[in-house]
Amino acid sequence: MSLFLLILLLINPTIKKTEIQEVKPVLAILADNSKSISFFKERINLKNFLDEIKADKSIREKYDINEFAFGAELGNLDSLSFTDYETDVSKAITSVNSLYRGNIAPVIILTDGNQTIGNDYEFIESKQKIYPIVFGDTIEYKDLKIGQLNVNKYSYIKNKFPVEVILNYKGKENVTSQFSITKNGKTIFTKKVQFSSVNNSKTITTNLTSTKEGLHYYSASIRKIKGEKNTKNNTKNFSVEVLDEQTKILVLASVLHPDLGALKKSIESNKQRSVDVFLIDNFNKQITDYQLIVLFQPNKKFNKILISSNEKKSNYFLITGANTDWNFINKQQLGITKNSINQIENYGGFLNNSFLNFLQKDIGFNQFSPLIDLYGEVIILKEYQTLLFQNINGLETKQPLLATFEENNQKSGVLLGEGIWKWRAASFLNSNSFQEFDQFIGNLIQYLASNKRRSRLEINAENLYPANSTIKISALYTDKNYQFDGRASLEITITNEKTKKVTKIPFSLFNNWYQAEIENLVSGNYTYKVSVIDQNIYKYGKFKIADFQIEEQFTNANYKKLLKLANKSGGKLYFKNEIAELKKVLLEDKAFFTTQKLIVKEQNLIDWKWILLIIAFLLSVEWFVRKYFGKL
């Protein structure tokens, strides 16, 4: 027998076994864990409802109960805290539908129906029946709110920046209120507004003036009306960073010329720039008062200006023409020379699409009148970027007509020809506006006048964040060749201006960016410092966390949308006091039935451990018998 069983195990036949398994339907319960439940004072009611469903013996016998909590994300329900700052009803329902695909799994969702992020759950195609349970006040109160506020993040000193506000009213009566914008507690704009059940939306647009450089915070609010319950959605904060981009340009000329007026008008079309024009004989000011010097057809009288410009590394723009003294320029070691003869030539221009220093579109340069300059070959002895190439009598060359240079923190440019006033006139004839030409000159002047060096550390952060939101700050760090460097360690230090509490958080590397996420900061003003560890590289900034709570902007539960969701899925809407009706439906609905599955199990004989025990027992018996009869 022992040998037989051993041989049988070596053959190892497969034994098939059929079992019947009962599969109960799943009851998925989704509980809203957002702050709006607390705001409506429904914490206890929701917990009691959930506990009563779970405690019902008949429900537990019929269903496998699975509980989930949701806010911005869906997760298993360990405990309800009602502290989530956002609600995504759509994601919660679609996730459960995906989880129980192919199963019988009705869904109970305990919520106020107010969603702050995600897709509109009203249009979900659910395979399971959904039973929404409404928590929160269903009475529709009169309500005024700021629906949307649009404003640019940046402005310039003495400029006006637009603010657009959309106001919404919910109610049946005609009401009158007052909208206002305040800064540091002082009202800077106010307007009376009227609403009715039909005319329930207003758009207000105004222009505010930037008077001081820096980051400025404003508050837009609509005054409370009689009978309004929720006033937290009546106010929204916004911020604008005012930049001081005032630029002074000096134009020094050896001769009077129409180009001087054209340049002045084009440059001053931007109100942040001012131009002083002098003949070189009349100039008696300091060049350090200007961000850029335009040298128009220089001669020997410009000697002191060029010497001073090189010493102080002042940025300059050289414009040549028929009256230019090239012998003088060739001796100044400007990096550009011309073997000119006393004969003028016409030079047209065409755009170099590979120009990298700034973006410039083609405004029809090849159609403009040619510029005039002395004839000769131009030799440039330092690195340069060509914006416009020369076109001589229809022949396109690789000789520069307009080029820029950047060396030792000094920027310069050269335009090899006079007559640019004709270009401005031609641009007006083509487009019925000077805007395109003025923008071309503005781009060139902005680049040449800027002394800012590219920073190896760039920070991307907002100036204003809503309360209790996750603050994401990203950073780009490059090496000395301005290529992304992923080897560094970055850290952000955040300081609350009022409490002086300091929080330090390291950055994580995501693709070609560094990113830090900060949570649980209270409302207030903060300063921050982003530093590269073991490097003397850092950036400072500041932001404000407003009191705005998105989950507290609702006046009542959105039962109408929940009703549409229930009807579309084949379920039914219930209120928090209708738990008995819900239980009855869950227990009596024949669509929720237990199924039986035939499961065929295959098992190898070698897995039957009791056969090994029998073999061991038989061998033991044989040993004792032989021992007893003296056969061993």
XYZ file of C-alpha atoms in Angstrom:
632
model
C 0.000 0.000 0.000
C 2.850 2.392 0.807
C 4.503 1.723 -2.525
C 1.193 2.101 -4.331
C 0.567 5.493 -2.755
C 4.129 6.630 -3.520
C 3.757 5.651 -7.173
C 0.391 7.443 -7.251
C 2.023 10.649 -5.989
C 4.717 10.354 -8.646
C 2.036 10.110 -11.346
C 0.304 13.122 -9.666
C -3.190 12.980 -11.248
C -5.451 16.090 -11.195
C -8.682 15.990 -9.247
C -11.551 18.275 -10.378
C -14.046 19.538 -7.840
C -17.181 21.618 -8.463
C -18.412 24.036 -5.800
C -21.435 26.342 -5.662
C -20.664 29.834 -4.324
C -23.215 32.466 -3.418
C -22.343 36.067 -4.334
C -24.290 38.788 -2.541
C -24.825 42.195 -4.203
C -22.551 45.006 -3.057
C -23.982 48.078 -1.372
C -21.532 50.952 -1.979
C -22.028 53.828 0.450
C -20.291 57.109 -0.452
C -20.095 59.697 2.339
C -19.317 63.347 1.599
C -16.319 64.290 3.765
C -16.055 67.951 2.702
C -16.287 71.072 4.833
C -19.656 72.014 3.341
C -21.301 69.289 5.452
C -19.951 71.007 8.567
C -20.999 74.375 7.179
C -24.599 73.104 6.897
C -24.307 71.597 10.428
C -25.059 68.088 9.147
C -22.114 66.175 10.620
C -24.140 64.311 13.261
C -27.080 63.631 10.929
C -24.851 62.129 8.255
C -22.968 59.928 10.733
C -26.199 58.699 12.329
C -27.687 57.879 8.920
C -24.578 55.941 7.958
C -24.482 54.026 11.250
C -28.158 53.076 11.003
C -27.713 51.636 7.511
C -24.683 49.610 8.616
C -26.405 48.376 11.781
C -29.485 46.990 10.022
C -29.301 43.194 10.218
C -31.461 42.608 7.137
C -29.300 44.931 5.037
C -26.121 43.191 6.189
C -27.586 39.769 5.376
C -28.565 40.795 1.861
C -25.576 42.963 0.914
C -21.835 43.164 1.219
C -21.532 46.720 2.522
C -18.508 48.730 1.337
C -18.006 52.267 2.666
C -16.123 55.123 1.034
C -15.432 58.758 1.895
C -14.914 61.380 -0.788
C -13.836 64.974 -1.155
C -11.393 65.823 -3.909
C -10.483 62.098 -3.987
C -12.258 58.843 -3.193
C -10.916 56.615 -0.411
C -11.928 53.911 2.039
C -13.959 55.215 4.941
C -11.974 54.900 8.152
C -13.480 57.917 9.885
C -15.300 61.065 8.828
C -13.631 64.388 9.628
C -15.496 66.690 7.186
C -12.315 68.657 6.506
C -11.830 68.199 2.744
C -11.581 71.575 1.029
C -13.005 70.467 -2.317
C -15.730 68.101 -3.533
C -15.704 65.960 -6.672
C -18.986 64.013 -6.763
C -18.434 62.960 -10.361
C -15.082 61.288 -9.653
C -16.480 59.422 -6.654
C -19.375 57.924 -8.655
C -17.334 57.009 -11.738
C -14.638 55.392 -9.565
C -17.179 53.156 -7.809
C -18.815 52.266 -11.120
C -15.438 51.246 -12.476
C -14.611 49.266 -9.324
C -17.797 47.158 -9.470
C -18.091 46.812 -13.214
C -20.046 43.621 -14.004
C -21.408 43.294 -10.438
C -24.739 44.182 -8.886
C -23.769 47.191 -6.781
C -26.345 49.917 -6.006
C -24.781 53.174 -4.800
C -25.928 55.269 -1.839
C -24.378 58.740 -1.796
C -24.715 60.905 1.313
C -24.061 64.507 0.245
C -25.363 68.042 -0.090
C -24.905 67.813 -3.858
C -22.576 70.812 -4.101
C -19.529 70.117 -6.256
C -16.510 72.437 -6.474
C -14.211 70.580 -8.905
C -14.474 67.935 -11.601
C -16.965 67.113 -14.344
C -20.671 67.781 -13.907
C -22.080 64.654 -12.230
C -25.564 65.394 -13.578
C -24.564 63.831 -16.920
C -22.934 60.631 -15.638
C -23.967 57.414 -17.402
C -24.122 55.012 -14.449
C -24.557 51.255 -14.832
C -25.636 51.046 -11.190
C -28.709 52.523 -9.572
C -27.841 55.597 -7.498
C -29.724 56.645 -4.359
C -28.698 60.181 -3.298
C -29.482 61.137 0.296
C -29.783 64.912 0.660
C -28.104 66.623 3.627
C -28.311 70.367 4.077
C -30.907 73.073 3.851
C -33.096 72.688 0.757
C -34.833 76.061 1.152
C -33.688 78.476 -1.554
C -32.764 81.766 0.083
C -32.061 85.038 -1.643
C -28.373 85.252 -2.425
C -25.939 87.663 -4.026
C -22.484 86.478 -4.933
C -19.396 87.356 -6.940
C -19.430 84.641 -9.575
C -16.197 85.523 -11.345
C -13.453 88.122 -11.141
C -11.010 88.734 -13.981
C -7.907 90.899 -13.634
C -4.365 90.987 -15.047
C -1.617 89.873 -12.685
C 0.695 92.740 -13.669
C 0.472 96.465 -14.344
C 2.844 99.402 -14.714
C 3.179 102.572 -12.672
C 0.670 105.294 -13.675
C -1.108 102.828 -15.950
C -4.743 101.818 -15.685
C -5.533 98.115 -15.426
C -9.006 96.666 -16.098
C -11.049 94.718 -13.538
C -14.074 92.699 -14.665
C -16.516 91.297 -12.102
C -19.555 89.100 -12.780
C -22.266 89.357 -10.102
C -25.028 86.751 -9.761
C -28.365 86.955 -7.940
C -30.678 84.121 -6.911
C -34.139 85.144 -5.815
C -37.589 86.231 -6.993
C -37.769 89.769 -5.636
C -36.289 92.936 -7.119
C -33.296 93.996 -5.038
C -30.752 96.812 -5.012
C -27.232 96.551 -3.655
C -23.869 98.237 -3.936
C -20.665 96.839 -5.368
C -17.337 98.209 -4.187
C -13.597 97.635 -4.469
C -11.402 98.476 -1.490
C -7.674 98.661 -0.883
C -6.221 98.788 2.635
C -9.707 99.498 3.965
C -10.245 102.475 1.631
C -12.975 102.367 -1.017
C -11.573 103.143 -4.472
C -14.581 102.176 -6.613
C -18.298 101.836 -5.973
C -21.402 101.278 -8.100
C -25.082 100.685 -7.379
C -26.523 97.530 -8.955
C -30.088 96.258 -9.348
C -31.272 92.671 -9.838
C -34.509 90.838 -10.517
C -35.549 87.240 -11.134
C -35.057 87.836 -14.870
C -32.150 90.274 -14.804
C -30.099 88.173 -12.369
C -26.563 88.754 -13.622
C -24.452 91.891 -13.943
C -21.001 92.446 -15.394
C -19.087 95.395 -13.984
C -15.920 96.643 -15.651
C -13.713 99.390 -14.295
C -10.141 100.621 -14.630
C -7.973 101.112 -11.562
C -4.805 103.204 -11.539
C -1.399 101.836 -10.564
C 0.266 104.458 -8.398
C 3.006 102.616 -6.532
C 5.449 99.849 -7.376
C 5.042 96.488 -5.642
C 2.415 93.878 -4.855
C -1.015 95.313 -4.024
C -4.051 93.489 -2.596
C -7.645 94.487 -3.285
C -11.029 93.271 -2.074
C -14.168 93.241 -4.231
C -17.490 92.910 -2.411
C -21.231 93.173 -2.957
C -23.278 94.513 -0.034
C -25.582 92.091 1.803
C -29.304 92.304 1.023
C -32.171 91.740 3.454
C -32.878 88.053 4.007
C -29.547 86.869 2.636
C -28.250 83.913 4.613
C -24.798 83.257 3.186
C -22.536 86.312 2.891
C -19.213 84.492 2.531
C -19.614 84.460 -1.251
C -20.119 88.237 -1.325
C -16.387 88.997 -1.232
C -13.393 88.046 -3.346
C -9.799 89.178 -2.982
C -7.366 89.750 -5.823
C -3.846 91.055 -6.265
C -1.917 93.041 -8.871
C 1.854 93.416 -9.062
C 2.819 96.909 -10.227
C 6.118 97.054 -12.092
C 8.328 100.091 -12.503
C 9.415 99.886 -16.123
C 10.055 103.599 -16.633
C 12.795 103.861 -19.244
C 14.622 107.020 -20.261
C 16.181 107.070 -23.725
C 18.774 109.598 -24.890
C 19.034 110.376 -28.614
C 22.214 112.216 -29.618
C 22.466 113.375 -33.225
C 25.084 115.095 -35.338
C 22.435 116.436 -37.766
C 18.740 117.214 -37.766
C 16.796 114.481 -39.529
C 13.197 113.195 -39.852
C 14.359 109.892 -38.318
C 14.715 111.632 -34.959
C 11.025 112.525 -34.781
C 9.968 109.073 -35.994
C 12.108 107.381 -33.327
C 10.779 109.640 -30.570
C 7.149 109.019 -31.506
C 7.633 105.252 -31.820
C 9.503 104.880 -28.552
C 7.109 107.123 -26.600
C 4.064 105.244 -27.916
C 4.736 103.167 -24.802
C 3.894 105.501 -21.907
C 6.578 103.835 -19.788
C 9.308 105.306 -21.983
C 10.478 108.877 -22.444
C 12.927 110.220 -25.027
C 15.269 113.233 -24.834
C 16.648 114.377 -28.205
C 19.796 116.548 -28.350
C 22.211 117.658 -30.998
C 25.654 116.616 -29.795
C 26.751 120.288 -29.543
C 23.914 121.069 -27.099
C 24.167 118.050 -24.770
C 25.255 118.889 -21.213
C 23.692 116.100 -19.086
C 24.961 112.827 -17.615
C 24.523 109.653 -19.690
C 24.068 107.690 -16.462
C 20.566 109.212 -16.229
C 19.506 107.087 -19.221
C 19.058 103.358 -19.784
C 19.900 103.574 -23.492
C 21.826 105.993 -25.712
C 20.927 106.292 -29.394
C 23.924 107.575 -31.393
C 22.579 109.007 -34.631
C 25.247 109.358 -37.326
C 28.176 109.941 -34.932
C 31.322 111.892 -35.767
C 34.380 113.108 -33.857
C 32.216 115.188 -31.539
C 30.914 111.914 -30.027
C 34.355 110.942 -28.744
C 33.721 111.780 -25.055
C 30.303 110.121 -25.144
C 31.680 106.848 -26.523
C 34.603 106.824 -24.067
C 32.208 107.399 -21.159
C 29.774 104.811 -22.521
C 32.474 102.126 -22.687
C 33.746 102.935 -19.200
C 30.279 102.738 -17.642
C 29.158 99.817 -19.821
C 26.181 101.886 -21.001
C 23.894 100.288 -23.573
C 23.799 102.067 -26.922
C 22.133 101.914 -30.335
C 24.225 103.134 -33.293
C 22.425 104.453 -36.394
C 24.562 105.345 -39.391
C 23.833 107.200 -42.622
C 25.180 109.526 -45.265
C 26.682 111.922 -42.678
C 28.390 109.270 -40.548
C 32.150 109.562 -39.960
C 33.209 105.920 -40.443
C 36.885 106.772 -39.981
C 36.027 107.919 -36.454
C 33.886 104.814 -35.730
C 36.564 102.448 -37.016
C 38.992 103.815 -34.384
C 36.602 103.394 -31.415
C 36.992 99.620 -31.052
C 33.248 99.089 -31.087
C 33.671 95.728 -32.783
C 32.285 97.012 -36.080
C 34.184 98.635 -38.976
C 33.343 99.670 -42.528
C 35.678 100.324 -45.430
C 33.485 103.076 -46.828
C 33.900 105.358 -49.802
C 32.333 108.753 -50.337
C 29.378 107.329 -52.212
C 25.930 106.467 -50.913
C 24.066 103.205 -51.486
C 20.457 102.085 -50.957
C 20.028 99.154 -48.587
C 16.705 97.297 -48.303
C 16.035 94.847 -45.513
C 14.471 91.440 -44.963
C 13.782 89.601 -41.728
C 16.013 86.882 -40.298
C 13.559 84.287 -38.981
C 16.347 82.693 -36.918
C 16.842 85.766 -34.738
C 16.835 84.578 -31.098
C 17.126 87.581 -28.766
C 13.441 88.467 -28.923
C 10.387 87.551 -30.958
C 9.759 89.792 -33.954
C 7.183 89.167 -36.667
C 7.662 90.284 -40.258
C 5.800 93.578 -40.739
C 6.715 93.754 -44.443
C 10.373 94.805 -44.122
C 11.171 93.693 -47.680
C 8.486 96.078 -49.008
C 9.795 99.175 -47.192
C 11.860 101.874 -48.874
C 15.620 101.217 -48.765
C 17.777 102.997 -46.214
C 20.715 105.195 -47.193
C 24.312 104.667 -46.021
C 27.817 105.100 -47.324
C 28.888 102.269 -49.589
C 31.376 99.731 -48.263
C 31.819 96.299 -46.704
C 30.871 95.921 -43.047
C 33.155 93.840 -40.826
C 31.911 92.773 -37.380
C 34.603 91.544 -35.014
C 32.460 90.184 -32.153
C 29.519 87.844 -31.743
C 26.234 89.276 -32.973
C 22.691 88.396 -33.889
C 21.254 89.694 -37.170
C 17.640 90.859 -37.112
C 17.548 92.282 -40.660
C 19.789 91.354 -43.573
C 20.735 93.732 -46.395
C 18.961 93.653 -49.731
C 20.924 95.569 -52.393
C 19.028 96.245 -55.610
C 16.898 93.133 -55.145
C 19.844 90.887 -54.242
C 19.538 89.353 -50.772
C 22.866 89.168 -48.942
C 24.072 87.891 -45.579
C 25.403 91.318 -44.639
C 23.577 92.706 -41.576
C 21.354 95.768 -41.852
C 20.202 95.633 -38.205
C 22.171 93.629 -35.657
C 22.483 93.345 -31.870
C 25.447 92.583 -29.617
C 25.797 91.476 -26.017
C 29.208 91.403 -24.345
C 30.323 91.778 -20.709
C 26.841 92.793 -19.513
C 26.680 95.555 -22.140
C 24.069 95.474 -24.890
C 24.345 97.365 -28.162
C 22.808 97.480 -31.607
C 23.538 98.949 -35.006
C 21.262 100.047 -37.855
C 23.287 100.603 -41.025
C 21.178 103.225 -42.758
C 19.073 106.376 -42.382
C 15.505 106.920 -43.579
C 13.601 104.837 -41.040
C 10.900 107.534 -40.961
C 9.803 106.222 -44.373
C 9.321 102.775 -42.831
C 6.950 104.190 -40.235
C 4.927 105.969 -42.918
C 4.819 102.846 -45.133
C 3.668 100.734 -42.175
C 0.799 103.161 -41.589
C -0.248 102.949 -45.253
C -0.214 99.125 -45.102
C -2.154 98.663 -41.846
C -3.794 102.072 -41.289
C -1.940 102.239 -37.976
C 1.514 102.950 -36.603
C 1.130 100.104 -34.113
C 3.111 97.421 -35.957
C 6.118 99.654 -36.589
C 6.025 101.155 -33.085
C 5.895 97.649 -31.621
C 8.947 96.677 -33.714
C 10.898 99.675 -32.384
C 9.535 98.990 -28.881
C 10.786 95.382 -28.942
C 14.232 96.538 -30.043
C 14.418 99.329 -27.436
C 13.143 97.073 -24.653
C 15.869 94.526 -25.381
C 18.676 97.083 -25.692
C 17.609 99.115 -22.645
C 17.296 96.151 -20.307
C 20.218 95.486 -17.964
C 18.675 92.386 -16.460
C 20.770 89.264 -16.691
C 19.123 85.922 -17.026
C 18.771 84.295 -13.639
C 19.794 80.690 -13.055
C 16.887 80.309 -10.638
C 13.344 81.114 -11.822
C 10.309 80.802 -9.503
C 6.706 80.247 -10.547
C 4.239 81.156 -7.769
C 0.931 82.970 -7.387
C 0.487 86.133 -5.348
C -2.853 85.096 -3.827
C -4.139 81.671 -2.760
C -7.563 80.677 -1.393
C -7.730 79.484 2.205
C -6.825 75.846 2.922
C -5.706 75.203 -0.653
C -2.599 73.239 -1.543
C 0.045 75.792 -2.520
C 2.218 74.614 -5.385
C 5.437 76.510 -6.083
C 7.704 75.401 -8.912
C 11.277 76.388 -9.711
C 13.629 76.099 -12.665
C 17.354 75.860 -11.892
C 20.032 75.906 -14.583
C 23.797 75.533 -14.687
C 26.162 78.306 -15.828
C 25.384 77.476 -19.451
C 21.664 77.928 -18.676
C 20.899 74.241 -19.162
C 18.529 72.543 -16.720
C 20.426 71.101 -13.743
C 18.678 68.211 -12.001
C 21.508 67.566 -9.527
C 20.711 70.436 -7.177
C 18.816 70.432 -3.878
C 16.324 73.250 -3.478
C 14.528 74.386 -0.337
C 11.809 76.931 0.370
C 11.579 78.822 3.665
C 8.162 80.348 4.365
C 7.595 82.942 7.094
C 4.251 84.164 8.409
C 4.608 87.957 8.627
C 2.341 88.204 11.684
C 3.301 85.195 13.813
C 6.875 84.889 12.458
C 6.387 81.127 12.236
C 8.914 79.595 9.828
C 8.239 76.521 7.667
C 10.932 74.803 5.602
C 10.053 72.388 2.806
C 12.382 70.719 0.265
C 11.596 70.695 -3.446
C 10.973 67.478 -5.360
C 12.151 66.911 -8.904
C 9.406 66.543 -11.535
C 10.640 66.145 -15.124
C 12.558 69.385 -15.793
C 11.128 71.310 -12.836
C 11.461 71.399 -9.101
C 8.184 71.558 -7.194
C 7.107 72.039 -3.578
C 3.606 71.555 -2.166
C 2.653 73.398 1.019
C -0.467 72.614 3.011
C -2.161 73.675 6.262
C -1.097 77.324 6.191
C -3.526 79.682 7.925
C -4.828 82.840 6.269
C -2.384 85.746 6.267
C 0.623 87.308 4.547
C 3.746 85.248 3.918
C 7.245 85.840 2.616
C 9.364 83.065 1.148
C 12.942 82.378 0.165
C 13.872 79.700 -2.356
C 17.521 78.727 -2.052
C 19.849 76.267 -3.735
C 21.598 74.308 -0.990
C 25.405 74.731 -0.985
C 25.097 77.494 -3.606
C 24.834 81.229 -3.056
C 21.748 81.369 -5.271
C 18.309 82.314 -3.970
C 15.104 84.166 -4.806
C 12.644 86.006 -2.574
C 8.914 86.498 -2.931
C 5.680 86.831 -1.047
C 2.076 85.676 -1.256
C -1.170 86.022 0.640
C -3.642 83.361 1.744
C -7.159 84.785 1.678
C -10.078 83.886 3.936
C -12.045 82.580 0.962
C -13.511 79.096 1.612
C -14.968 77.594 -1.546
C -16.960 74.992 0.414
C -18.749 77.785 2.274
C -20.031 79.575 -0.812
C -23.290 77.611 -1.057
C -26.602 78.642 0.449
C -28.450 75.325 0.199
C -28.153 71.693 -0.846
C -28.343 71.091 -4.590
C -31.153 68.525 -4.455
C -32.375 69.323 -7.985
C -29.157 68.097 -9.567
C -29.131 65.039 -7.299
C -32.708 64.294 -8.388
C -31.658 64.315 -12.037
C -28.760 61.985 -11.207
C -31.070 59.536 -9.409
C -33.703 59.518 -12.163
C -31.126 59.049 -14.897
C -29.566 56.023 -13.166
C -32.914 54.398 -12.298
C -32.548 55.128 -8.584
C -34.470 57.488 -6.336
C -33.757 60.604 -4.297
C -34.289 60.531 -0.520
C -33.959 63.091 2.229
C -32.149 62.463 5.508
C -35.389 61.641 7.372
C -36.495 58.995 4.873
C -34.206 56.162 5.921
C -37.102 53.728 6.401
C -38.228 54.208 2.785
C -34.665 53.648 1.566
C -34.308 50.415 3.553
C -37.590 49.133 2.173
C -36.462 49.695 -1.419
C -33.082 48.068 -0.811
C -34.655 45.003 0.745
C -37.574 44.571 -1.664
C -36.037 45.496 -4.994
C -35.747 42.202 -6.887
C -32.995 43.639 -9.098
C -30.642 43.277 -6.128
C -30.389 39.511 -5.781
C -27.821 36.994 -4.662
C -26.257 35.049 -7.508
C -24.815 31.528 -7.519
C -21.612 30.658 -9.271
C -20.333 27.202 -10.145
C -16.631 27.121 -9.421
C -14.572 24.234 -10.799
C -11.435 23.737 -8.769
C -8.530 21.629 -10.002
C -6.196 20.194 -7.412
C -3.084 18.056 -7.835
C -2.984 14.861 -5.784
C 0.435 15.781 -4.457
C -1.217 18.681 -2.613
C -3.183 16.207 -0.457
C -0.984 16.145 2.600
C -3.000 13.420 4.330
C -1.722 10.873 1.747
C 1.808 11.503 3.021
C 0.548 10.908 6.555
C -0.994 7.553 5.498
C 2.264 6.510 3.843
C 4.218 7.401 6.963
C 1.668 5.546 9.129
C 1.800 2.369 6.983
C 5.581 2.303 6.958
C 5.620 2.781 10.729
C 3.151 -0.125 11.220
C 5.270 -2.376 8.993
C 8.375 -1.547 10.988
C 6.717 -2.361 14.322
C 5.216 -5.627 12.950
C 8.540 -6.789 11.577
C 10.248 -5.789 14.792
C 7.664 -7.731 16.804
C 8.121 -10.912 14.772
C 11.890 -10.568 14.752
C 12.084 -9.993 11.050
C 14.380 -6.915 11.497
